[in-house]
PDB file of C-alpha atoms and ligand atoms in Angstrom:
ATOM      1  CA  MET P 265      14.859 -18.272   2.753  1.00  0.00           C
ATOM      2  CA  ASN P 266      15.035 -18.049  -1.058  1.00  0.00           C
ATOM      3  CA  ILE P 267      18.643 -17.057  -1.543  1.00  0.00           C
ATOM      4  CA  GLU P 268      18.407 -17.062  -5.300  1.00  0.00           C
ATOM      5  CA  LEU P 269      15.577 -14.482  -5.288  1.00  0.00           C
ATOM      6  CA  TRP P 270      17.395 -12.377  -2.704  1.00  0.00           C
ATOM      7  CA  ASN P 271      20.431 -12.238  -4.925  1.00  0.00           C
ATOM      8  CA  ALA P 272      18.226 -11.449  -7.852  1.00  0.00           C
ATOM      9  CA  LEU P 273      16.594  -8.483  -6.016  1.00  0.00           C
ATOM     10  CA  ASN P 274      20.011  -7.047  -5.287  1.00  0.00           C
ATOM     11  CA  ARG P 275      20.752  -6.931  -9.014  1.00  0.00           C
ATOM     12  CA  SER P 276      22.850  -4.077 -10.698  1.00  0.00           C
ATOM     13  CA  ASP P 277      21.411  -4.375 -14.229  1.00  0.00           C
ATOM     14  CA  LEU P 278      17.954  -2.803 -13.869  1.00  0.00           C
ATOM     15  CA  PRO P 279      16.821  -1.105 -17.103  1.00  0.00           C
ATOM     16  CA  VAL P 280      17.752   2.561 -17.510  1.00  0.00           C
ATOM     17  CA  GLN P 281      15.471   3.955 -20.302  1.00  0.00           C
ATOM     18  CA  ASN P 282      16.054   7.090 -22.365  1.00  0.00           C
ATOM     19  CA  VAL P 283      12.972   8.925 -23.193  1.00  0.00           C
ATOM     20  CA  GLY P 284      12.961  11.456 -26.022  1.00  0.00           C
ATOM     21  CA  LEU P 285       9.782  13.382 -25.513  1.00  0.00           C
ATOM     22  CA  SER P 286       9.069  16.773 -27.229  1.00  0.00           C
ATOM     23  CA  TRP P 287       9.083  18.927 -24.086  1.00  0.00           C
ATOM     24  CA  LEU P 288      12.645  17.617 -23.404  1.00  0.00           C
ATOM     25  CA  GLN P 289      13.820  17.824 -26.917  1.00  0.00           C
ATOM     26  CA  ARG P 290      12.691  21.480 -27.140  1.00  0.00           C
ATOM     27  CA  LYS P 291      15.370  22.193 -24.514  1.00  0.00           C
ATOM     28  CA  ASN P 292      18.007  19.669 -25.577  1.00  0.00           C
ATOM     29  CA  ILE P 293      17.436  17.806 -22.280  1.00  0.00           C
ATOM     30  CA  GLN P 294      18.334  14.025 -21.950  1.00  0.00           C
ATOM     31  CA  LEU P 295      16.077  12.164 -19.577  1.00  0.00           C
ATOM     32  CA  ASP P 296      16.945   8.593 -18.331  1.00  0.00           C
ATOM     33  CA  ILE P 297      14.584   6.649 -16.223  1.00  0.00           C
ATOM     34  CA  LEU P 298      15.892   4.075 -13.745  1.00  0.00           C
ATOM     35  CA  ARG P 299      13.108   1.531 -13.593  1.00  0.00           C
ATOM     36  CA  LEU P 300      12.934   0.226 -10.114  1.00  0.00           C
ATOM     37  CA  ASP P 301       9.270  -0.603 -10.988  1.00  0.00           C
ATOM     38  CA  LEU P 302      10.681  -3.488 -13.155  1.00  0.00           C
ATOM     39  CA  LEU P 303      12.620  -5.136 -10.276  1.00  0.00           C
ATOM     40  CA  HIS P 304      10.080  -7.975  -9.710  1.00  0.00           C
ATOM     41  CA  HIS P 305       6.422  -8.433 -10.672  1.00  0.00           C
ATOM     42  CA  GLU P 306       5.383  -8.134  -7.003  1.00  0.00           C
ATOM     43  CA  ILE P 307       8.364  -6.777  -5.092  1.00  0.00           C
ATOM     44  CA  SER P 308       8.513  -3.431  -6.794  1.00  0.00           C
ATOM     45  CA  GLY P 309      10.109  -0.049  -6.526  1.00  0.00           C
ATOM     46  CA  ASN P 310      11.793   1.751  -3.708  1.00  0.00           C
ATOM     47  CA  LYS P 311       9.836  -0.438  -1.354  1.00  0.00           C
ATOM     48  CA  TRP P 312      12.304  -3.323  -1.742  1.00  0.00           C
ATOM     49  CA  TYR P 313      15.235  -0.918  -0.980  1.00  0.00           C
ATOM     50  CA  LYS P 314      13.344   0.389   2.116  1.00  0.00           C
ATOM     51  CA  GLN P 315      12.618  -3.137   3.296  1.00  0.00           C
ATOM     52  CA  LYS P 316      15.868  -4.960   2.687  1.00  0.00           C
ATOM     53  CA  GLY P 317      17.887  -3.332   5.567  1.00  0.00           C
ATOM     54  CA  HIS P 318      15.008  -4.227   7.991  1.00  0.00           C
ATOM     55  CA  LEU P 319      14.758  -7.794   6.606  1.00  0.00           C
ATOM     56  CA  GLU P 320      18.542  -8.218   6.892  1.00  0.00           C
ATOM     57  CA  HIS P 321      18.445  -7.178  10.466  1.00  0.00           C
ATOM     58  CA  ALA P 322      15.425  -9.393  11.148  1.00  0.00           C
ATOM     59  CA  PHE P 323      17.045 -12.551   9.594  1.00  0.00           C
ATOM     60  CA  ALA P 324      20.397 -11.922  11.256  1.00  0.00           C
ATOM     61  CA  HIS P 325      18.663 -11.670  14.724  1.00  0.00           C
ATOM     62  CA  GLY P 326      16.519 -14.746  14.153  1.00  0.00           C
ATOM     63  CA  TYR P 327      13.058 -13.177  13.726  1.00  0.00           C
ATOM     64  CA  SER P 328      10.567 -15.370  11.880  1.00  0.00           C
ATOM     65  CA  THR P 329       7.990 -12.690  11.086  1.00  0.00           C
ATOM     66  CA  ALA P 330       8.011  -9.085   9.872  1.00  0.00           C
ATOM     67  CA  LEU P 331       5.099  -6.822  11.029  1.00  0.00           C
ATOM     68  CA  SER P 332       4.363  -3.435   9.587  1.00  0.00           C
ATOM     69  CA  PHE P 333       1.634  -0.826   9.237  1.00  0.00           C
ATOM     70  CA  GLY P 334      -0.233   0.896   6.336  1.00  0.00           C
ATOM     71  CA  GLY P 335      -3.466   1.867   4.729  1.00  0.00           C
ATOM     72  CA  ALA P 336      -5.711   0.151   2.431  1.00  0.00           C
ATOM     73  CA  TRP P 337      -3.613   0.951  -0.723  1.00  0.00           C
ATOM     74  CA  SER P 338      -0.156   0.882   0.858  1.00  0.00           C
ATOM     75  CA  ASN P 339       2.669   0.031  -1.549  1.00  0.00           C
ATOM     76  CA  HIS P 340       4.650  -0.906   1.528  1.00  0.00           C
ATOM     77  CA  ILE P 341       2.195  -3.459   2.859  1.00  0.00           C
ATOM     78  CA  HIS P 342       1.923  -4.942  -0.618  1.00  0.00           C
ATOM     79  CA  ALA P 343       5.610  -5.291  -1.124  1.00  0.00           C
ATOM     80  CA  LEU P 344       6.159  -6.677   2.368  1.00  0.00           C
ATOM     81  CA  ALA P 345       3.540  -9.394   1.782  1.00  0.00           C
ATOM     82  CA  ALA P 346       5.060 -10.205  -1.609  1.00  0.00           C
ATOM     83  CA  SER P 347       8.564 -10.416  -0.053  1.00  0.00           C
ATOM     84  CA  GLY P 348       7.321 -12.735   2.668  1.00  0.00           C
ATOM     85  CA  HIS P 349       5.600 -15.023   0.085  1.00  0.00           C
ATOM     86  CA  HIS P 350       8.405 -15.188  -2.306  1.00  0.00           C
ATOM     87  CA  LEU P 351      11.424 -15.068   0.086  1.00  0.00           C
ATOM     88  CA  GLY P 352       9.773 -17.330   2.638  1.00  0.00           C
ATOM     89  CA  PHE P 353       9.032 -15.583   6.061  1.00  0.00           C
ATOM     90  CA  SER P 354       5.837 -14.742   7.797  1.00  0.00           C
ATOM     91  CA  THR P 355       4.256 -11.392   7.549  1.00  0.00           C
ATOM     92  CA  ILE P 356       1.586  -9.333   9.581  1.00  0.00           C
ATOM     93  CA  GLY P 357      -0.031  -6.176   8.246  1.00  0.00           C
ATOM     94  CA  VAL P 358      -1.559  -3.754  10.731  1.00  0.00           C
ATOM     95  CA  ILE P 359      -4.012  -1.846   8.664  1.00  0.00           C
ATOM     96  CA  ARG P 360      -5.501   1.605   9.514  1.00  0.00           C
ATOM     97  CA  GLY P 361      -9.261   1.564   9.844  1.00  0.00           C
ATOM     98  CA  GLU P 362     -12.079  -1.025   9.998  1.00  0.00           C
ATOM     99  CA  ARG P 363     -12.075  -4.003   7.744  1.00  0.00           C
ATOM    100  CA  ALA P 364     -14.096  -3.102   4.673  1.00  0.00           C
ATOM    101  CA  GLU P 365     -16.647  -5.577   3.287  1.00  0.00           C
ATOM    102  CA  ASN P 366     -14.873  -5.349  -0.020  1.00  0.00           C
ATOM    103  CA  LEU P 367     -11.070  -5.265   0.569  1.00  0.00           C
ATOM    104  CA  SER P 368      -9.001  -2.967  -1.591  1.00  0.00           C
ATOM    105  CA  LEU P 369      -7.120  -4.934  -4.395  1.00  0.00           C
ATOM    106  CA  THR P 370      -4.001  -4.153  -2.359  1.00  0.00           C
ATOM    107  CA  LEU P 371      -5.249  -5.920   0.647  1.00  0.00           C
ATOM    108  CA  GLN P 372      -6.779  -8.714  -1.385  1.00  0.00           C
ATOM    109  CA  ASP P 373      -3.242  -9.402  -2.872  1.00  0.00           C
ATOM    110  CA  ALA P 374      -1.719  -9.159   0.653  1.00  0.00           C
ATOM    111  CA  GLU P 375      -4.018 -11.860   1.942  1.00  0.00           C
ATOM    112  CA  ARG P 376      -3.461 -13.967  -1.149  1.00  0.00           C
ATOM    113  CA  LEU P 377       0.325 -13.685  -0.485  1.00  0.00           C
ATOM    114  CA  GLY P 378      -0.213 -14.989   2.928  1.00  0.00           C
ATOM    115  CA  MET P 379      -0.120 -11.860   5.094  1.00  0.00           C
ATOM    116  CA  ARG P 380      -2.127 -11.831   8.202  1.00  0.00           C
ATOM    117  CA  LEU P 381      -4.131  -8.660   8.286  1.00  0.00           C
ATOM    118  CA  HIS P 382      -5.111  -7.047  11.523  1.00  0.00           C
ATOM    119  CA  PHE P 383      -7.294  -3.885  11.416  1.00  0.00           C
ATOM    120  CA  VAL P 384      -7.055  -1.120  14.087  1.00  0.00           C
ATOM    121  CA  SER P 385      -9.110   2.018  14.441  1.00  0.00           C
ATOM    122  CA  ARG P 386      -7.684   5.342  13.056  1.00  0.00           C
ATOM    123  CA  LYS P 387      -7.333   6.471  16.640  1.00  0.00           C
ATOM    124  CA  ASP P 388      -5.325   3.535  17.831  1.00  0.00           C
ATOM    125  CA  TYR P 389      -3.290   3.648  14.631  1.00  0.00           C
ATOM    126  CA  ARG P 390      -1.922   6.975  15.612  1.00  0.00           C
ATOM    127  CA  GLU P 391      -0.270   5.414  18.567  1.00  0.00           C
ATOM    128  CA  LYS P 392       1.507   2.703  16.482  1.00  0.00           C
ATOM    129  CA  HIS P 393       5.032   3.955  17.288  1.00  0.00           C
ATOM    130  CA  THR P 394       4.518   3.763  21.229  1.00  0.00           C
ATOM    131  CA  GLU P 395       5.834   0.935  23.153  1.00  0.00           C
ATOM    132  CA  GLU P 396       2.531   0.453  25.000  1.00  0.00           C
ATOM    133  CA  PHE P 397       0.631   0.247  21.800  1.00  0.00           C
ATOM    134  CA  GLN P 398       3.051  -2.393  20.382  1.00  0.00           C
ATOM    135  CA  ASN P 399       3.122  -4.459  23.536  1.00  0.00           C
ATOM    136  CA  GLN P 400      -0.630  -4.679  23.477  1.00  0.00           C
ATOM    137  CA  LEU P 401      -0.608  -5.353  19.766  1.00  0.00           C
ATOM    138  CA  LEU P 402       1.580  -8.384  20.055  1.00  0.00           C
ATOM    139  CA  ALA P 403      -0.547  -9.651  22.909  1.00  0.00           C
ATOM    140  CA  ASP P 404      -3.726  -9.247  20.816  1.00  0.00           C
ATOM    141  CA  LEU P 405      -2.072 -11.063  18.000  1.00  0.00           C
ATOM    142  CA  GLY P 406      -0.857 -13.922  20.322  1.00  0.00           C
ATOM    143  CA  VAL P 407       2.697 -13.544  19.122  1.00  0.00           C
ATOM    144  CA  SER P 408       5.976 -13.164  20.965  1.00  0.00           C
ATOM    145  CA  ALA P 409       8.302 -10.098  20.621  1.00  0.00           C
ATOM    146  CA  SER P 410      11.245 -12.474  20.062  1.00  0.00           C
ATOM    147  CA  ASP P 411       9.634 -13.698  16.893  1.00  0.00           C
ATOM    148  CA  VAL P 412       8.308 -10.498  15.407  1.00  0.00           C
ATOM    149  CA  TRP P 413      10.452  -7.756  13.890  1.00  0.00           C
ATOM    150  CA  ILE P 414       8.546  -4.478  13.710  1.00  0.00           C
ATOM    151  CA  VAL P 415       9.171  -2.440  10.583  1.00  0.00           C
ATOM    152  CA  PRO P 416       8.056   1.169  10.835  1.00  0.00           C
ATOM    153  CA  GLU P 417       5.309   2.352   8.594  1.00  0.00           C
ATOM    154  CA  GLY P 418       6.657   2.784   4.937  1.00  0.00           C
ATOM    155  CA  GLY P 419       9.913   0.881   5.835  1.00  0.00           C
ATOM    156  CA  SER P 420      11.407   4.194   7.115  1.00  0.00           C
ATOM    157  CA  GLY P 421      14.042   4.666   9.811  1.00  0.00           C
ATOM    158  CA  ALA P 422      17.793   4.388   9.601  1.00  0.00           C
ATOM    159  CA  LEU P 423      17.713   0.844   8.253  1.00  0.00           C
ATOM    160  CA  GLY P 424      15.274   1.927   5.442  1.00  0.00           C
ATOM    161  CA  VAL P 425      17.602   4.805   4.442  1.00  0.00           C
ATOM    162  CA  LYS P 426      20.531   2.457   4.439  1.00  0.00           C
ATOM    163  CA  GLY P 427      18.822   0.026   2.012  1.00  0.00           C
ATOM    164  CA  CYS P 428      18.116   3.076  -0.303  1.00  0.00           C
ATOM    165  CA  GLU P 429      21.826   3.655  -0.749  1.00  0.00           C
ATOM    166  CA  ASP P 430      21.652   0.608  -3.121  1.00  0.00           C
ATOM    167  CA  ILE P 431      19.184   2.381  -5.462  1.00  0.00           C
ATOM    168  CA  LEU P 432      21.674   4.155  -7.711  1.00  0.00           C
ATOM    169  CA  PRO P 433      23.942   1.023  -8.076  1.00  0.00           C
ATOM    170  CA  ALA P 434      20.879  -0.956  -9.120  1.00  0.00           C
ATOM    171  CA  GLY P 435      21.164   0.407 -12.681  1.00  0.00           C
ATOM    172  CA  ARG P 436      24.194   0.437 -14.977  1.00  0.00           C
ATOM    173  CA  ILE P 437      24.651   4.156 -14.626  1.00  0.00           C
ATOM    174  CA  ASN P 438      27.417   6.505 -13.689  1.00  0.00           C
ATOM    175  CA  PRO P 439      25.731   9.201 -11.384  1.00  0.00           C
ATOM    176  CA  THR P 440      28.396  11.615 -12.428  1.00  0.00           C
ATOM    177  CA  ASP P 441      27.119  11.673 -15.901  1.00  0.00           C
ATOM    178  CA  TYR P 442      23.971  13.533 -14.639  1.00  0.00           C
ATOM    179  CA  GLN P 443      23.474  17.153 -13.540  1.00  0.00           C
ATOM    180  CA  GLN P 444      20.270  16.331 -11.717  1.00  0.00           C
ATOM    181  CA  ILE P 445      18.419  13.179 -10.213  1.00  0.00           C
ATOM    182  CA  TRP P 446      14.636  13.482  -9.535  1.00  0.00           C
ATOM    183  CA  LEU P 447      12.589  11.128  -7.385  1.00  0.00           C
ATOM    184  CA  ALA P 448       9.212  11.171  -5.477  1.00  0.00           C
ATOM    185  CA  ALA P 449       9.283  11.716  -1.650  1.00  0.00           C
ATOM    186  CA  GLY P 450       6.756  10.714   1.057  1.00  0.00           C
ATOM    187  CA  THR P 451       8.913  10.683   4.180  1.00  0.00           C
ATOM    188  CA  GLY P 452      12.148  11.617   2.467  1.00  0.00           C
ATOM    189  CA  ALA P 453      13.881   8.307   3.535  1.00  0.00           C
ATOM    190  CA  THR P 454      14.428   7.187  -0.027  1.00  0.00           C
ATOM    191  CA  THR P 455      15.676  10.533  -0.979  1.00  0.00           C
ATOM    192  CA  ALA P 456      18.125  10.490   1.868  1.00  0.00           C
ATOM    193  CA  GLY P 457      19.453   7.215   0.888  1.00  0.00           C
ATOM    194  CA  VAL P 458      19.999   8.321  -2.693  1.00  0.00           C
ATOM    195  CA  ILE P 459      21.745  11.489  -1.537  1.00  0.00           C
ATOM    196  CA  ARG P 460      24.068   9.418   0.667  1.00  0.00           C
ATOM    197  CA  SER P 461      25.181   7.316  -2.247  1.00  0.00           C
ATOM    198  CA  ALA P 462      25.526  10.090  -4.765  1.00  0.00           C
ATOM    199  CA  PRO P 463      28.392  12.376  -5.572  1.00  0.00           C
ATOM    200  CA  GLU P 464      27.838  15.972  -4.312  1.00  0.00           C
ATOM    201  CA  SER P 465      28.237  17.318  -7.887  1.00  0.00           C
ATOM    202  CA  VAL P 466      24.767  15.925  -8.893  1.00  0.00           C
ATOM    203  CA  GLU P 467      21.744  17.897  -7.641  1.00  0.00           C
ATOM    204  CA  ILE P 468      19.137  15.697  -6.135  1.00  0.00           C
ATOM    205  CA  HIS P 469      15.437  16.821  -6.252  1.00  0.00           C
ATOM    206  CA  GLY P 470      12.999  14.985  -3.998  1.00  0.00           C
ATOM    207  CA  VAL P 471       9.376  15.936  -4.989  1.00  0.00           C
ATOM    208  CA  ALA P 472       7.174  15.954  -1.821  1.00  0.00           C
ATOM    209  CA  VAL P 473       3.796  14.220  -2.731  1.00  0.00           C
ATOM    210  CA  LEU P 474       2.062  15.675   0.282  1.00  0.00           C
ATOM    211  CA  LYS P 475       1.002  19.275   1.164  1.00  0.00           C
ATOM    212  CA  GLY P 476       2.983  21.422   3.624  1.00  0.00           C
ATOM    213  CA  ALA P 477       6.158  19.224   3.490  1.00  0.00           C
ATOM    214  CA  ASP P 478       8.355  22.056   4.769  1.00  0.00           C
ATOM    215  CA  TRP P 479       9.385  19.572   7.566  1.00  0.00           C
ATOM    216  CA  MET P 480      10.820  17.078   5.101  1.00  0.00           C
ATOM    217  CA  ALA P 481      14.176  18.781   4.365  1.00  0.00           C
ATOM    218  CA  GLY P 482      14.936  18.625   8.204  1.00  0.00           C
ATOM    219  CA  ASP P 483      14.057  14.894   8.296  1.00  0.00           C
ATOM    220  CA  VAL P 484      16.226  14.127   5.246  1.00  0.00           C
ATOM    221  CA  ALA P 485      19.135  16.281   6.696  1.00  0.00           C
ATOM    222  CA  GLN P 486      19.108  13.963   9.946  1.00  0.00           C
ATOM    223  CA  HIS P 487      20.265  11.222   7.851  1.00  0.00           C
ATOM    224  CA  LEU P 488      23.166  13.085   6.031  1.00  0.00           C
ATOM    225  CA  PRO P 489      26.496  14.201   7.081  1.00  0.00           C
ATOM    226  CA  GLU P 490      26.535  17.679   8.477  1.00  0.00           C
ATOM    227  CA  GLY P 491      26.773  20.314   5.819  1.00  0.00           C
ATOM    228  CA  ARG P 492      25.913  17.936   2.802  1.00  0.00           C
ATOM    229  CA  THR P 493      24.629  20.217   0.093  1.00  0.00           C
ATOM    230  CA  GLY P 494      23.450  19.718  -3.413  1.00  0.00           C
ATOM    231  CA  TRP P 495      19.972  18.555  -2.810  1.00  0.00           C
ATOM    232  CA  GLN P 496      16.429  19.982  -2.357  1.00  0.00           C
ATOM    233  CA  ILE P 497      12.859  19.035  -1.599  1.00  0.00           C
ATOM    234  CA  GLU P 498      10.265  20.387  -4.023  1.00  0.00           C
ATOM    235  CA  THR P 499       7.198  21.299  -2.126  1.00  0.00           C
ATOM    236  CA  GLU P 500       4.955  22.651  -4.818  1.00  0.00           C
ATOM    237  CA  TYR P 501       3.925  19.594  -6.700  1.00  0.00           C
ATOM    238  CA  HIS P 502       1.657  17.834  -4.298  1.00  0.00           C
ATOM    239  CA  CYS P 503      -1.540  18.533  -6.340  1.00  0.00           C
ATOM    240  CA  GLY P 504      -3.637  19.123  -3.362  1.00  0.00           C
ATOM    241  CA  GLY P 505      -2.195  16.667  -0.990  1.00  0.00           C
ATOM    242  CA  TYR P 506      -1.277  13.028  -0.329  1.00  0.00           C
ATOM    243  CA  GLY P 507      -3.289  10.778  -2.641  1.00  0.00           C
ATOM    244  CA  LYS P 508      -5.033  13.893  -4.111  1.00  0.00           C
ATOM    245  CA  THR P 509      -5.140  14.309  -7.986  1.00  0.00           C
ATOM    246  CA  THR P 510      -5.958  17.060 -10.386  1.00  0.00           C
ATOM    247  CA  PRO P 511      -7.226  16.726 -13.944  1.00  0.00           C
ATOM    248  CA  ASP P 512      -3.975  18.122 -15.077  1.00  0.00           C
ATOM    249  CA  LEU P 513      -2.005  15.430 -13.223  1.00  0.00           C
ATOM    250  CA  LEU P 514      -4.154  12.711 -14.642  1.00  0.00           C
ATOM    251  CA  SER P 515      -4.010  13.896 -18.240  1.00  0.00           C
ATOM    252  CA  PHE P 516      -0.153  14.419 -17.832  1.00  0.00           C
ATOM    253  CA  ILE P 517       0.280  10.883 -16.757  1.00  0.00           C
ATOM    254  CA  ARG P 518      -1.915   9.550 -19.643  1.00  0.00           C
ATOM    255  CA  PHE P 519       0.093  11.734 -22.250  1.00  0.00           C
ATOM    256  CA  PHE P 520       3.414  10.665 -20.648  1.00  0.00           C
ATOM    257  CA  GLU P 521       2.383   6.934 -20.954  1.00  0.00           C
ATOM    258  CA  GLU P 522       1.213   7.288 -24.517  1.00  0.00           C
ATOM    259  CA  GLU P 523       4.418   9.054 -25.535  1.00  0.00           C
ATOM    260  CA  SER P 524       7.084   7.030 -23.718  1.00  0.00           C
ATOM    261  CA  GLY P 525       5.204   3.608 -23.028  1.00  0.00           C
ATOM    262  CA  ILE P 526       6.069   4.082 -19.275  1.00  0.00           C
ATOM    263  CA  PRO P 527       3.271   3.929 -16.850  1.00  0.00           C
ATOM    264  CA  LEU P 528       3.293   6.253 -13.789  1.00  0.00           C
ATOM    265  CA  ASP P 529       1.051   6.279 -10.624  1.00  0.00           C
ATOM    266  CA  PRO P 530      -0.833   9.332  -9.461  1.00  0.00           C
ATOM    267  CA  VAL P 531       0.427   9.250  -5.921  1.00  0.00           C
ATOM    268  CA  TYR P 532       4.233   9.260  -6.278  1.00  0.00           C
ATOM    269  CA  THR P 533       5.891   8.927  -9.815  1.00  0.00           C
ATOM    270  CA  GLY P 534       3.248  10.983 -11.602  1.00  0.00           C
ATOM    271  CA  LYS P 535       3.774  13.936  -9.291  1.00  0.00           C
ATOM    272  CA  MET P 536       7.515  13.605  -9.568  1.00  0.00           C
ATOM    273  CA  MET P 537       7.356  13.651 -13.288  1.00  0.00           C
ATOM    274  CA  LEU P 538       4.856  16.501 -13.408  1.00  0.00           C
ATOM    275  CA  GLY P 539       7.368  18.531 -11.238  1.00  0.00           C
ATOM    276  CA  LEU P 540      10.123  17.663 -13.615  1.00  0.00           C
ATOM    277  CA  PHE P 541       8.029  18.698 -16.642  1.00  0.00           C
ATOM    278  CA  ASP P 542       7.332  22.121 -14.864  1.00  0.00           C
ATOM    279  CA  ALA P 543      10.901  22.684 -13.966  1.00  0.00           C
ATOM    280  CA  VAL P 544      11.967  21.980 -17.527  1.00  0.00           C
ATOM    281  CA  ASN P 545       9.331  24.376 -18.978  1.00  0.00           C
ATOM    282  CA  THR P 546      10.229  27.153 -16.432  1.00  0.00           C
ATOM    283  CA  GLY P 547      13.938  26.768 -17.114  1.00  0.00           C
ATOM    284  CA  ALA P 548      14.743  25.554 -13.667  1.00  0.00           C
ATOM    285  CA  VAL P 549      16.426  22.634 -15.256  1.00  0.00           C
ATOM    286  CA  PRO P 550      19.284  24.124 -17.408  1.00  0.00           C
ATOM    287  CA  GLU P 551      19.077  23.553 -21.260  1.00  0.00           C
ATOM    288  CA  GLY P 552      21.340  20.828 -22.444  1.00  0.00           C
ATOM    289  CA  SER P 553      21.260  18.916 -19.002  1.00  0.00           C
ATOM    290  CA  ARG P 554      21.180  15.228 -18.529  1.00  0.00           C
ATOM    291  CA  ILE P 555      18.658  14.171 -15.982  1.00  0.00           C
ATOM    292  CA  LEU P 556      18.024  10.803 -14.192  1.00  0.00           C
ATOM    293  CA  ALA P 557      14.518  10.187 -12.907  1.00  0.00           C
ATOM    294  CA  ILE P 558      13.954   7.275 -10.647  1.00  0.00           C
ATOM    295  CA  HIS P 559      10.731   5.334 -11.224  1.00  0.00           C
ATOM    296  CA  THR P 560      10.043   4.262  -7.579  1.00  0.00           C
ATOM    297  CA  GLY P 561       7.046   1.918  -8.612  1.00  0.00           C
ATOM    298  CA  GLY P 562       3.773   2.379  -6.875  1.00  0.00           C
ATOM    299  CA  LEU P 563       1.774   1.029  -9.868  1.00  0.00           C
ATOM    300  CA  GLN P 564      -0.216  -1.558  -7.815  1.00  0.00           C
ATOM    301  CA  GLY P 565      -1.588   1.431  -5.872  1.00  0.00           C
ATOM    302  CA  ALA P 566      -2.701   3.174  -9.075  1.00  0.00           C
ATOM    303  CA  ARG P 567      -5.504   0.440  -9.356  1.00  0.00           C
ATOM    304  CA  GLY P 568      -7.361   2.499  -6.832  1.00  0.00           C
ATOM    305  CA  TYR P 569      -7.766   5.401  -9.382  1.00  0.00           C
ATOM    306  CA  VAL P 570      -9.738   5.893 -12.416  1.00  0.00           C
ATOM    307  CA  PHE P 571      -7.993   7.560 -15.304  1.00  0.00           C
TER     308      PHE P 571
HETATM  309  C1  LIG D 790       6.053   4.473  -5.212  1.00  0.00           C
HETATM  310  C2  LIG D 790       6.696   5.175  -4.126  1.00  0.00           C
HETATM  311  N1  LIG D 790       7.531   6.195  -4.486  1.00  0.00           N
HETATM  312  C3  LIG D 790       8.098   6.908  -3.583  1.00  0.00           C
HETATM  313  C4  LIG D 790       7.825   6.794  -2.294  1.00  0.00           C
HETATM  314  C5  LIG D 790       8.422   7.816  -1.257  1.00  0.00           C
HETATM  315  O1  LIG D 790       9.275   7.158  -0.397  1.00  0.00           O
HETATM  316  P1  LIG D 790       9.776   7.923   0.897  1.00  0.00           P
HETATM  317  O2  LIG D 790       8.710   7.814   1.999  1.00  0.00           O
HETATM  318  O3  LIG D 790      10.961   7.058   1.289  1.00  0.00           O
HETATM  319  O4  LIG D 790      10.072   9.199   0.667  1.00  0.00           O
HETATM  320  C6  LIG D 790       6.952   5.815  -1.849  1.00  0.00           C
HETATM  321  C7  LIG D 790       6.687   5.608  -0.453  1.00  0.00           C
HETATM  322  O5  LIG D 790       7.405   5.067   0.266  1.00  0.00           O
HETATM  323  C8  LIG D 790       6.322   4.992  -2.785  1.00  0.00           C
HETATM  324  O6  LIG D 790       5.506   4.100  -2.479  1.00  0.00           O
END
């Protein structure tokens, strides 16, 4: 185990960048971006925070291998493979669908980083959380349950949420300086961890990147103390659904990067920033506010898109 790297990944001096763009200046709004994407060149973004609680648990209980699930462009699979390689533990990626002749760049990286890839049909993949599927999976892989810690898809679950409580302390910021905090949400686990570590005076906005995400607020609430208010899930900025894009989204991402020098990805951070842009323009963000946006990474997955 590479303790030096473990400590470096738990740093509390990540860059917080102030961006002065015209659409913000018009409303006298200050925007700071917490750059989780700059954490490490391969272990990037919220994925580290979602993994770390699982890894702590796995190491403390003597597991030698972490196994998890994902699709061909999964940020989670990529970050887990990278953590295994750089921190020094074995990894197995159970991948949805047949093995393609030309692997995605994500899966090519994962193999290069030493992850063992195991492909399962889409039908079987839907059963991944069941005990029966997992027992059969371990048998097919020829590994023992006492060696392999199973991390849920995306690094979610209570341990994933717990790790995300360390996101705000990762930058030199005082959360009470902000009126609102914005971040992208897929399962809502990262949002739940951020809410748990933030003062109730700061409004937290999780931008759902998938369609019909009315369920997400309920999932987030399960991880919060009863009656915790001061947060909401924005469900209108999915741009057609998970992984879907629109010409407006892609041109906004290009424009944002040109103006600020900060790259965004089309699956998560681009939709979050587009949501914030819209909320600023419609007046949902009060003039004169100070806002923190969390850059949750995902840039490796952006290689699957043509801009
Ligand atoms: C880059 C990026 N941002 C945000 C999220 C959303 O995280 P969560 O599923 O915890 O809501 C993900 C997915 O985990 C992600 O890969």
